[in-house]
JSON list of C-alpha atoms in Angstrom, two decimals:
[
{"chain": "M", "resi": 1, "resn": "GLY", "atom": "CA", "xyz": [-4.95, -15.91, -0.60]},
{"chain": "M", "resi": 2, "resn": "GLU", "atom": "CA", "xyz": [-2.34, -14.19, -2.73]},
{"chain": "M", "resi": 3, "resn": "ASN", "atom": "CA", "xyz": [1.27, -14.32, -1.53]},
{"chain": "M", "resi": 4, "resn": "VAL", "atom": "CA", "xyz": [3.78, -11.83, -2.91]},
{"chain": "M", "resi": 5, "resn": "GLU", "atom": "CA", "xyz": [7.50, -12.24, -2.33]},
{"chain": "M", "resi": 6, "resn": "GLN", "atom": "CA", "xyz": [9.93, -9.41, -3.01]},
{"chain": "M", "resi": 7, "resn": "HIS", "atom": "CA", "xyz": [13.73, -9.43, -3.36]},
{"chain": "M", "resi": 8, "resn": "PRO", "atom": "CA", "xyz": [16.12, -8.03, -2.35]},
{"chain": "M", "resi": 9, "resn": "SER", "atom": "CA", "xyz": [15.10, -6.49, 0.96]},
{"chain": "M", "resi": 10, "resn": "THR", "atom": "CA", "xyz": [17.85, -3.87, 0.66]},
{"chain": "M", "resi": 11, "resn": "LEU", "atom": "CA", "xyz": [19.67, -2.54, -2.37]},
{"chain": "M", "resi": 12, "resn": "SER", "atom": "CA", "xyz": [22.54, -0.07, -2.52]},
{"chain": "M", "resi": 13, "resn": "VAL", "atom": "CA", "xyz": [23.56, 1.32, -5.89]},
{"chain": "M", "resi": 14, "resn": "GLN", "atom": "CA", "xyz": [25.96, 3.96, -7.15]},
{"chain": "M", "resi": 15, "resn": "GLU", "atom": "CA", "xyz": [24.34, 7.05, -8.58]},
{"chain": "M", "resi": 16, "resn": "GLY", "atom": "CA", "xyz": [23.86, 6.57, -12.30]},
{"chain": "M", "resi": 17, "resn": "ASP", "atom": "CA", "xyz": [23.70, 2.78, -12.09]},
{"chain": "M", "resi": 18, "resn": "SER", "atom": "CA", "xyz": [20.55, 0.68, -12.54]},
{"chain": "M", "resi": 19, "resn": "ALA", "atom": "CA", "xyz": [18.43, -0.91, -9.82]},
{"chain": "M", "resi": 20, "resn": "VAL", "atom": "CA", "xyz": [16.30, -4.01, -10.25]},
{"chain": "M", "resi": 21, "resn": "ILE", "atom": "CA", "xyz": [13.71, -5.34, -7.82]},
{"chain": "M", "resi": 22, "resn": "LYS", "atom": "CA", "xyz": [11.99, -8.67, -8.39]},
{"chain": "M", "resi": 23, "resn": "CYS", "atom": "CA", "xyz": [8.66, -10.02, -7.15]},
{"chain": "M", "resi": 24, "resn": "THR", "atom": "CA", "xyz": [6.82, -13.30, -7.47]},
{"chain": "M", "resi": 25, "resn": "TYR", "atom": "CA", "xyz": [3.15, -13.99, -6.86]},
{"chain": "M", "resi": 26, "resn": "SER", "atom": "CA", "xyz": [1.28, -17.18, -6.13]},
{"chain": "M", "resi": 27, "resn": "ASP", "atom": "CA", "xyz": [-2.21, -16.82, -7.61]},
{"chain": "M", "resi": 28, "resn": "SER", "atom": "CA", "xyz": [-2.43, -17.00, -11.40]},
{"chain": "M", "resi": 29, "resn": "ALA", "atom": "CA", "xyz": [-5.74, -15.11, -11.22]},
{"chain": "M", "resi": 30, "resn": "SER", "atom": "CA", "xyz": [-3.93, -11.89, -10.21]},
{"chain": "M", "resi": 31, "resn": "ASN", "atom": "CA", "xyz": [-4.36, -9.36, -12.99]},
{"chain": "M", "resi": 32, "resn": "TYR", "atom": "CA", "xyz": [-2.94, -6.05, -11.80]},
{"chain": "M", "resi": 33, "resn": "PHE", "atom": "CA", "xyz": [0.59, -5.34, -10.58]},
{"chain": "M", "resi": 34, "resn": "PRO", "atom": "CA", "xyz": [1.43, -1.87, -9.23]},
{"chain": "M", "resi": 35, "resn": "TRP", "atom": "CA", "xyz": [4.66, -0.57, -7.77]},
{"chain": "M", "resi": 36, "resn": "TYR", "atom": "CA", "xyz": [4.74, 1.96, -4.95]},
{"chain": "M", "resi": 37, "resn": "LYS", "atom": "CA", "xyz": [7.47, 4.23, -3.61]},
{"chain": "M", "resi": 38, "resn": "GLN", "atom": "CA", "xyz": [7.39, 5.22, 0.05]},
{"chain": "M", "resi": 39, "resn": "GLU", "atom": "CA", "xyz": [9.49, 8.02, 1.48]},
{"chain": "M", "resi": 40, "resn": "LEU", "atom": "CA", "xyz": [10.15, 8.21, 5.20]},
{"chain": "M", "resi": 41, "resn": "GLY", "atom": "CA", "xyz": [7.05, 9.04, 7.22]},
{"chain": "M", "resi": 42, "resn": "LYS", "atom": "CA", "xyz": [4.76, 9.27, 4.21]},
{"chain": "M", "resi": 43, "resn": "GLY", "atom": "CA", "xyz": [2.14, 7.11, 2.55]},
{"chain": "M", "resi": 44, "resn": "PRO", "atom": "CA", "xyz": [3.17, 5.01, -0.46]},
{"chain": "M", "resi": 45, "resn": "GLN", "atom": "CA", "xyz": [2.84, 6.64, -3.87]},
{"chain": "M", "resi": 46, "resn": "LEU", "atom": "CA", "xyz": [2.09, 4.75, -7.06]},
{"chain": "M", "resi": 47, "resn": "ILE", "atom": "CA", "xyz": [4.99, 5.04, -9.52]},
{"chain": "M", "resi": 48, "resn": "ILE", "atom": "CA", "xyz": [4.03, 2.57, -12.24]},
{"chain": "M", "resi": 49, "resn": "ASP", "atom": "CA", "xyz": [1.63, -0.30, -12.80]},
{"chain": "M", "resi": 50, "resn": "ILE", "atom": "CA", "xyz": [1.06, -3.06, -15.32]},
{"chain": "M", "resi": 51, "resn": "ARG", "atom": "CA", "xyz": [-1.93, -5.22, -16.16]},
{"chain": "M", "resi": 52, "resn": "SER", "atom": "CA", "xyz": [-1.87, -8.88, -17.03]},
{"chain": "M", "resi": 53, "resn": "ASN", "atom": "CA", "xyz": [-2.46, -8.31, -20.74]},
{"chain": "M", "resi": 54, "resn": "VAL", "atom": "CA", "xyz": [0.80, -6.36, -21.07]},
{"chain": "M", "resi": 55, "resn": "GLY", "atom": "CA", "xyz": [4.35, -7.71, -20.84]},
{"chain": "M", "resi": 56, "resn": "GLU", "atom": "CA", "xyz": [6.29, -4.49, -20.37]},
{"chain": "M", "resi": 57, "resn": "LYS", "atom": "CA", "xyz": [5.65, -0.85, -19.58]},
{"chain": "M", "resi": 58, "resn": "LYS", "atom": "CA", "xyz": [8.03, 2.08, -19.39]},
{"chain": "M", "resi": 59, "resn": "ASP", "atom": "CA", "xyz": [7.79, 5.58, -17.97]},
{"chain": "M", "resi": 60, "resn": "GLN", "atom": "CA", "xyz": [10.97, 7.64, -18.37]},
{"chain": "M", "resi": 61, "resn": "ARG", "atom": "CA", "xyz": [13.63, 5.98, -16.15]},
{"chain": "M", "resi": 62, "resn": "ILE", "atom": "CA", "xyz": [11.26, 3.39, -14.73]},
{"chain": "M", "resi": 63, "resn": "ALA", "atom": "CA", "xyz": [10.13, 0.17, -16.40]},
{"chain": "M", "resi": 64, "resn": "VAL", "atom": "CA", "xyz": [8.20, -2.87, -15.26]},
{"chain": "M", "resi": 65, "resn": "THR", "atom": "CA", "xyz": [8.15, -6.31, -16.85]},
{"chain": "M", "resi": 66, "resn": "LEU", "atom": "CA", "xyz": [5.65, -9.11, -16.27]},
{"chain": "M", "resi": 67, "resn": "ASN", "atom": "CA", "xyz": [6.04, -12.82, -16.92]},
{"chain": "M", "resi": 68, "resn": "LYS", "atom": "CA", "xyz": [2.64, -14.39, -16.37]},
{"chain": "M", "resi": 69, "resn": "THR", "atom": "CA", "xyz": [3.85, -17.90, -17.07]},
{"chain": "M", "resi": 70, "resn": "ALA", "atom": "CA", "xyz": [6.51, -17.72, -14.39]},
{"chain": "M", "resi": 71, "resn": "LYS", "atom": "CA", "xyz": [4.35, -15.50, -12.16]},
{"chain": "M", "resi": 72, "resn": "HIS", "atom": "CA", "xyz": [6.99, -12.88, -11.59]},
{"chain": "M", "resi": 73, "resn": "PHE", "atom": "CA", "xyz": [7.39, -9.20, -12.32]},
{"chain": "M", "resi": 74, "resn": "SER", "atom": "CA", "xyz": [10.24, -6.75, -11.96]},
{"chain": "M", "resi": 75, "resn": "LEU", "atom": "CA", "xyz": [10.91, -3.05, -11.52]},
{"chain": "M", "resi": 76, "resn": "HIS", "atom": "CA", "xyz": [13.86, -1.49, -13.32]},
{"chain": "M", "resi": 77, "resn": "ILE", "atom": "CA", "xyz": [15.18, 1.97, -12.50]},
{"chain": "M", "resi": 78, "resn": "THR", "atom": "CA", "xyz": [17.86, 3.31, -14.81]},
{"chain": "M", "resi": 79, "resn": "GLU", "atom": "CA", "xyz": [20.29, 6.18, -14.23]},
{"chain": "M", "resi": 80, "resn": "THR", "atom": "CA", "xyz": [19.50, 6.23, -10.53]},
{"chain": "M", "resi": 81, "resn": "GLN", "atom": "CA", "xyz": [19.53, 9.55, -8.69]},
{"chain": "M", "resi": 82, "resn": "PRO", "atom": "CA", "xyz": [19.68, 10.39, -4.97]},
{"chain": "M", "resi": 83, "resn": "GLU", "atom": "CA", "xyz": [15.95, 11.14, -4.96]},
{"chain": "M", "resi": 84, "resn": "ASP", "atom": "CA", "xyz": [15.29, 7.53, -5.94]},
{"chain": "M", "resi": 85, "resn": "SER", "atom": "CA", "xyz": [16.32, 6.51, -2.41]},
{"chain": "M", "resi": 86, "resn": "ALA", "atom": "CA", "xyz": [13.17, 5.15, -0.74]},
{"chain": "M", "resi": 87, "resn": "VAL", "atom": "CA", "xyz": [11.31, 1.94, 0.08]},
{"chain": "M", "resi": 88, "resn": "TYR", "atom": "CA", "xyz": [9.69, 0.29, -2.93]},
{"chain": "M", "resi": 89, "resn": "PHE", "atom": "CA", "xyz": [6.76, -2.12, -2.72]},
{"chain": "M", "resi": 90, "resn": "CYS", "atom": "CA", "xyz": [5.38, -4.44, -5.36]},
{"chain": "M", "resi": 91, "resn": "ALA", "atom": "CA", "xyz": [1.81, -5.68, -5.19]},
{"chain": "M", "resi": 92, "resn": "ALA", "atom": "CA", "xyz": [-0.58, -8.05, -6.91]},
{"chain": "M", "resi": 93, "resn": "SER", "atom": "CA", "xyz": [-4.34, -7.67, -7.12]},
{"chain": "M", "resi": 94, "resn": "ILE", "atom": "CA", "xyz": [-7.20, -10.12, -7.15]},
{"chain": "M", "resi": 95, "resn": "GLY", "atom": "CA", "xyz": [-10.56, -8.43, -7.14]},
{"chain": "M", "resi": 96, "resn": "TYR", "atom": "CA", "xyz": [-10.81, -5.85, -4.39]},
{"chain": "M", "resi": 97, "resn": "LYS", "atom": "CA", "xyz": [-7.65, -6.82, -2.56]},
{"chain": "M", "resi": 98, "resn": "LEU", "atom": "CA", "xyz": [-4.09, -5.74, -3.16]},
{"chain": "M", "resi": 99, "resn": "SER", "atom": "CA", "xyz": [-1.39, -7.91, -1.56]},
{"chain": "M", "resi": 100, "resn": "PHE", "atom": "CA", "xyz": [2.00, -6.30, -1.02]},
{"chain": "M", "resi": 101, "resn": "GLY", "atom": "CA", "xyz": [5.54, -7.56, -0.95]},
{"chain": "M", "resi": 102, "resn": "ALA", "atom": "CA", "xyz": [7.67, -6.86, 2.12]},
{"chain": "M", "resi": 103, "resn": "GLY", "atom": "CA", "xyz": [9.45, -3.93, 0.48]},
{"chain": "M", "resi": 104, "resn": "THR", "atom": "CA", "xyz": [12.93, -3.08, -0.79]},
{"chain": "M", "resi": 105, "resn": "THR", "atom": "CA", "xyz": [14.95, -0.27, 0.76]},
{"chain": "M", "resi": 106, "resn": "VAL", "atom": "CA", "xyz": [16.90, 1.37, -2.04]},
{"chain": "M", "resi": 107, "resn": "THR", "atom": "CA", "xyz": [19.85, 3.60, -1.24]},
{"chain": "M", "resi": 108, "resn": "VAL", "atom": "CA", "xyz": [21.52, 5.56, -4.02]},
{"chain": "M", "resi": 109, "resn": "ARG", "atom": "CA", "xyz": [25.12, 6.48, -3.16]},
{"chain": "M", "resi": 110, "resn": "ALA", "atom": "CA", "xyz": [26.39, 9.78, -4.49]},
{"chain": "N", "resi": 1, "resn": "SER", "atom": "CA", "xyz": [-9.79, 15.93, -8.32]},
{"chain": "N", "resi": 2, "resn": "GLN", "atom": "CA", "xyz": [-9.94, 13.33, -5.60]},
{"chain": "N", "resi": 3, "resn": "THR", "atom": "CA", "xyz": [-8.20, 13.75, -2.26]},
{"chain": "N", "resi": 4, "resn": "ILE", "atom": "CA", "xyz": [-7.91, 11.55, 0.80]},
{"chain": "N", "resi": 5, "resn": "HIS", "atom": "CA", "xyz": [-7.58, 12.89, 4.32]},
{"chain": "N", "resi": 6, "resn": "GLN", "atom": "CA", "xyz": [-6.48, 10.91, 7.33]},
{"chain": "N", "resi": 7, "resn": "TRP", "atom": "CA", "xyz": [-6.14, 12.00, 10.95]},
{"chain": "N", "resi": 8, "resn": "PRO", "atom": "CA", "xyz": [-4.64, 12.30, 13.41]},
{"chain": "N", "resi": 9, "resn": "ALA", "atom": "CA", "xyz": [-1.16, 12.17, 11.88]},
{"chain": "N", "resi": 10, "resn": "THR", "atom": "CA", "xyz": [0.46, 11.02, 15.11]},
{"chain": "N", "resi": 11, "resn": "LEU", "atom": "CA", "xyz": [-0.96, 9.54, 18.27]},
{"chain": "N", "resi": 12, "resn": "VAL", "atom": "CA", "xyz": [0.57, 8.31, 21.52]},
{"chain": "N", "resi": 13, "resn": "GLN", "atom": "CA", "xyz": [-1.80, 6.26, 23.62]},
{"chain": "N", "resi": 14, "resn": "PRO", "atom": "CA", "xyz": [-1.48, 4.16, 26.81]},
{"chain": "N", "resi": 15, "resn": "VAL", "atom": "CA", "xyz": [-2.21, 0.45, 26.78]},
{"chain": "N", "resi": 16, "resn": "GLY", "atom": "CA", "xyz": [-5.89, -0.21, 27.37]},
{"chain": "N", "resi": 17, "resn": "SER", "atom": "CA", "xyz": [-7.10, 3.13, 26.01]},
{"chain": "N", "resi": 18, "resn": "PRO", "atom": "CA", "xyz": [-9.51, 3.43, 23.07]},
{"chain": "N", "resi": 19, "resn": "LEU", "atom": "CA", "xyz": [-8.58, 4.39, 19.52]},
{"chain": "N", "resi": 20, "resn": "SER", "atom": "CA", "xyz": [-10.29, 6.18, 16.69]},
{"chain": "N", "resi": 21, "resn": "LEU", "atom": "CA", "xyz": [-8.60, 6.96, 13.37]},
{"chain": "N", "resi": 22, "resn": "GLU", "atom": "CA", "xyz": [-10.62, 8.67, 10.70]},
{"chain": "N", "resi": 23, "resn": "CYS", "atom": "CA", "xyz": [-10.34, 8.81, 6.94]},
{"chain": "N", "resi": 24, "resn": "THR", "atom": "CA", "xyz": [-12.38, 10.71, 4.39]},
{"chain": "N", "resi": 25, "resn": "VAL", "atom": "CA", "xyz": [-12.25, 10.85, 0.61]},
{"chain": "N", "resi": 26, "resn": "GLU", "atom": "CA", "xyz": [-13.35, 13.84, -1.44]},
{"chain": "N", "resi": 27, "resn": "GLY", "atom": "CA", "xyz": [-14.21, 14.16, -5.09]},
{"chain": "N", "resi": 28, "resn": "THR", "atom": "CA", "xyz": [-15.63, 10.72, -5.73]},
{"chain": "N", "resi": 29, "resn": "SER", "atom": "CA", "xyz": [-18.67, 8.61, -4.89]},
{"chain": "N", "resi": 30, "resn": "ASN", "atom": "CA", "xyz": [-18.96, 5.04, -3.64]},
{"chain": "N", "resi": 31, "resn": "PRO", "atom": "CA", "xyz": [-15.21, 4.39, -3.37]},
{"chain": "N", "resi": 32, "resn": "ASN", "atom": "CA", "xyz": [-13.75, 1.15, -2.10]},
{"chain": "N", "resi": 33, "resn": "LEU", "atom": "CA", "xyz": [-11.99, 1.98, 1.17]},
{"chain": "N", "resi": 34, "resn": "TYR", "atom": "CA", "xyz": [-9.12, 0.20, 2.91]},
{"chain": "N", "resi": 35, "resn": "TRP", "atom": "CA", "xyz": [-7.15, 0.22, 6.16]},
{"chain": "N", "resi": 36, "resn": "TYR", "atom": "CA", "xyz": [-3.59, -1.09, 6.07]},
{"chain": "N", "resi": 37, "resn": "ARG", "atom": "CA", "xyz": [-1.07, -1.36, 8.88]},
{"chain": "N", "resi": 38, "resn": "GLN", "atom": "CA", "xyz": [2.68, -1.10, 8.50]},
{"chain": "N", "resi": 39, "resn": "ALA", "atom": "CA", "xyz": [4.81, -2.27, 11.42]},
{"chain": "N", "resi": 40, "resn": "ALA", "atom": "CA", "xyz": [8.27, -0.70, 11.74]},
{"chain": "N", "resi": 41, "resn": "GLY", "atom": "CA", "xyz": [10.44, -1.80, 8.81]},
{"chain": "N", "resi": 42, "resn": "ARG", "atom": "CA", "xyz": [7.77, -4.13, 7.52]},
{"chain": "N", "resi": 43, "resn": "GLY", "atom": "CA", "xyz": [5.39, -4.44, 4.61]},
{"chain": "N", "resi": 44, "resn": "LEU", "atom": "CA", "xyz": [1.76, -3.43, 4.30]},
{"chain": "N", "resi": 45, "resn": "GLN", "atom": "CA", "xyz": [-0.84, -5.63, 5.94]},
{"chain": "N", "resi": 46, "resn": "LEU", "atom": "CA", "xyz": [-4.46, -5.29, 4.84]},
{"chain": "N", "resi": 47, "resn": "LEU", "atom": "CA", "xyz": [-6.71, -4.98, 7.90]},
{"chain": "N", "resi": 48, "resn": "PHE", "atom": "CA", "xyz": [-10.15, -4.07, 6.55]},
{"chain": "N", "resi": 49, "resn": "TYR", "atom": "CA", "xyz": [-11.82, -3.10, 3.33]},
{"chain": "N", "resi": 50, "resn": "SER", "atom": "CA", "xyz": [-15.26, -1.81, 2.44]},
{"chain": "N", "resi": 51, "resn": "VAL", "atom": "CA", "xyz": [-17.13, -1.69, -0.85]},
{"chain": "N", "resi": 52, "resn": "GLY", "atom": "CA", "xyz": [-20.10, 0.25, 0.50]},
{"chain": "N", "resi": 53, "resn": "ILE", "atom": "CA", "xyz": [-21.74, 1.89, 3.51]},
{"chain": "N", "resi": 54, "resn": "GLY", "atom": "CA", "xyz": [-21.98, -0.54, 6.39]},
{"chain": "N", "resi": 55, "resn": "GLN", "atom": "CA", "xyz": [-20.08, -3.26, 4.47]},
{"chain": "N", "resi": 56, "resn": "ILE", "atom": "CA", "xyz": [-16.84, -4.22, 6.20]},
{"chain": "N", "resi": 57, "resn": "SER", "atom": "CA", "xyz": [-14.57, -7.16, 5.39]},
{"chain": "N", "resi": 58, "resn": "SER", "atom": "CA", "xyz": [-11.94, -8.12, 7.94]},
{"chain": "N", "resi": 59, "resn": "GLU", "atom": "CA", "xyz": [-8.71, -9.70, 6.79]},
{"chain": "N", "resi": 60, "resn": "VAL", "atom": "CA", "xyz": [-6.95, -10.39, 10.07]},
{"chain": "N", "resi": 61, "resn": "PRO", "atom": "CA", "xyz": [-8.45, -11.35, 13.45]},
{"chain": "N", "resi": 62, "resn": "GLN", "atom": "CA", "xyz": [-7.32, -8.69, 15.85]},
{"chain": "N", "resi": 63, "resn": "ASN", "atom": "CA", "xyz": [-8.05, -6.10, 18.44]},
{"chain": "N", "resi": 64, "resn": "LEU", "atom": "CA", "xyz": [-9.32, -3.58, 15.90]},
{"chain": "N", "resi": 65, "resn": "SER", "atom": "CA", "xyz": [-12.62, -2.87, 14.15]},
{"chain": "N", "resi": 66, "resn": "ALA", "atom": "CA", "xyz": [-13.69, -0.68, 11.26]},
{"chain": "N", "resi": 67, "resn": "SER", "atom": "CA", "xyz": [-16.85, 1.16, 10.37]},
{"chain": "N", "resi": 68, "resn": "ARG", "atom": "CA", "xyz": [-18.14, 3.08, 7.37]},
{"chain": "N", "resi": 69, "resn": "PRO", "atom": "CA", "xyz": [-20.95, 5.34, 8.59]},
{"chain": "N", "resi": 70, "resn": "GLN", "atom": "CA", "xyz": [-21.00, 7.44, 5.42]},
{"chain": "N", "resi": 71, "resn": "ASP", "atom": "CA", "xyz": [-20.11, 6.81, 1.78]},
{"chain": "N", "resi": 72, "resn": "ARG", "atom": "CA", "xyz": [-16.71, 8.50, 1.95]},
{"chain": "N", "resi": 73, "resn": "GLN", "atom": "CA", "xyz": [-15.83, 8.03, 5.62]},
{"chain": "N", "resi": 74, "resn": "PHE", "atom": "CA", "xyz": [-13.90, 5.11, 7.05]},
{"chain": "N", "resi": 75, "resn": "ILE", "atom": "CA", "xyz": [-13.07, 4.76, 10.74]},
{"chain": "N", "resi": 76, "resn": "LEU", "atom": "CA", "xyz": [-10.64, 2.42, 12.47]},
{"chain": "N", "resi": 77, "resn": "SER", "atom": "CA", "xyz": [-11.32, 1.77, 16.15]},
{"chain": "N", "resi": 78, "resn": "SER", "atom": "CA", "xyz": [-10.25, -0.17, 19.17]},
{"chain": "N", "resi": 79, "resn": "LYS", "atom": "CA", "xyz": [-11.85, -0.41, 22.61]},
{"chain": "N", "resi": 80, "resn": "LYS", "atom": "CA", "xyz": [-8.58, -1.32, 24.36]},
{"chain": "N", "resi": 81, "resn": "LEU", "atom": "CA", "xyz": [-5.20, -0.85, 22.73]},
{"chain": "N", "resi": 82, "resn": "LEU", "atom": "CA", "xyz": [-2.40, -3.38, 23.02]},
{"chain": "N", "resi": 83, "resn": "LEU", "atom": "CA", "xyz": [1.32, -2.73, 22.70]},
{"chain": "N", "resi": 84, "resn": "SER", "atom": "CA", "xyz": [1.26, -4.75, 19.48]},
{"chain": "N", "resi": 85, "resn": "ASP", "atom": "CA", "xyz": [-1.16, -2.24, 17.94]},
{"chain": "N", "resi": 86, "resn": "SER", "atom": "CA", "xyz": [1.69, 0.24, 17.50]},
{"chain": "N", "resi": 87, "resn": "GLY", "atom": "CA", "xyz": [2.43, 0.99, 13.86]},
{"chain": "N", "resi": 88, "resn": "PHE", "atom": "CA", "xyz": [1.78, 3.18, 10.87]},
{"chain": "N", "resi": 89, "resn": "TYR", "atom": "CA", "xyz": [-1.85, 3.02, 9.75]},
{"chain": "N", "resi": 90, "resn": "LEU", "atom": "CA", "xyz": [-2.74, 3.86, 6.20]},
{"chain": "N", "resi": 91, "resn": "CYS", "atom": "CA", "xyz": [-6.13, 4.54, 4.72]},
{"chain": "N", "resi": 92, "resn": "ALA", "atom": "CA", "xyz": [-6.54, 4.05, 0.98]},
{"chain": "N", "resi": 93, "resn": "TRP", "atom": "CA", "xyz": [-9.21, 4.14, -1.69]},
{"chain": "N", "resi": 94, "resn": "THR", "atom": "CA", "xyz": [-9.95, 2.92, -5.19]},
{"chain": "N", "resi": 95, "resn": "VAL", "atom": "CA", "xyz": [-12.72, 3.67, -7.64]},
{"chain": "N", "resi": 96, "resn": "GLY", "atom": "CA", "xyz": [-15.74, 1.63, -6.64]},
{"chain": "N", "resi": 97, "resn": "GLY", "atom": "CA", "xyz": [-17.36, -1.17, -8.60]},
{"chain": "N", "resi": 98, "resn": "GLY", "atom": "CA", "xyz": [-15.89, -3.38, -11.32]},
{"chain": "N", "resi": 99, "resn": "GLY", "atom": "CA", "xyz": [-14.39, -5.94, -8.93]},
{"chain": "N", "resi": 100, "resn": "GLY", "atom": "CA", "xyz": [-11.09, -4.25, -8.36]},
{"chain": "N", "resi": 101, "resn": "ALA", "atom": "CA", "xyz": [-7.90, -3.89, -10.43]},
{"chain": "N", "resi": 102, "resn": "ASN", "atom": "CA", "xyz": [-8.05, -0.13, -9.94]},
{"chain": "N", "resi": 103, "resn": "VAL", "atom": "CA", "xyz": [-5.36, 2.25, -8.76]},
{"chain": "N", "resi": 104, "resn": "LEU", "atom": "CA", "xyz": [-5.05, 2.32, -4.97]},
{"chain": "N", "resi": 105, "resn": "THR", "atom": "CA", "xyz": [-4.34, 5.76, -3.52]},
{"chain": "N", "resi": 106, "resn": "PHE", "atom": "CA", "xyz": [-3.04, 6.10, 0.02]},
{"chain": "N", "resi": 107, "resn": "GLY", "atom": "CA", "xyz": [-3.48, 8.78, 2.62]},
{"chain": "N", "resi": 108, "resn": "ALA", "atom": "CA", "xyz": [-0.52, 10.30, 4.47]},
{"chain": "N", "resi": 109, "resn": "GLY", "atom": "CA", "xyz": [-0.79, 7.81, 7.32]},
{"chain": "N", "resi": 110, "resn": "SER", "atom": "CA", "xyz": [-1.31, 7.89, 11.09]},
{"chain": "N", "resi": 111, "resn": "ARG", "atom": "CA", "xyz": [1.55, 6.87, 13.34]},
{"chain": "N", "resi": 112, "resn": "LEU", "atom": "CA", "xyz": [0.31, 5.18, 16.51]},
{"chain": "N", "resi": 113, "resn": "THR", "atom": "CA", "xyz": [2.55, 4.50, 19.46]},
{"chain": "N", "resi": 114, "resn": "VAL", "atom": "CA", "xyz": [1.10, 2.48, 22.32]},
{"chain": "N", "resi": 115, "resn": "LEU", "atom": "CA", "xyz": [3.02, 2.80, 25.60]}
]
């Protein structure tokens, strides 16, 4: 099955700085790569996604890049704010199943 | 618009007791439905998924079972809970058909503590 690895497991950044989270996947057949943000005690919420026919996608302060050849994708958050503090999960999809990374706890220091 | 409901939100159960978590989706037909478990400080583990009524696929051998008695209802059950069943259980759905690659939307989660 698909194996998704996510790094780092924790990330502390100064408010206003950028945060980058990286993921790799194992199955070249994966074709959909979403990113989720989970706040304490809540279900994960989709923040951005990218499909395998696209190399980069941006939505305001959030961007995702995909390198199909290397089988890795990354989340970039610019101008971080305190409300960006949360756990972020990457995922890769084959067919009906979405496999998740282990998560990155992001803390934005004021 | 589509909404997903999951209950109960929290549950404290003794070891050996039964479990029933319920999930329903509104505003769509024939969704793909999923149960994930999240252990404390850990990632999301897919437990079961269903692409139609009565169709259940199990991802991990375990003490749990799932059923889909109606199109938009998904139930997670256990006959006898173990301590290791403690965790945060998340129901999710995607648009049905097409083989996947659709946005997965999660419910608010059910926190289970087995004592």
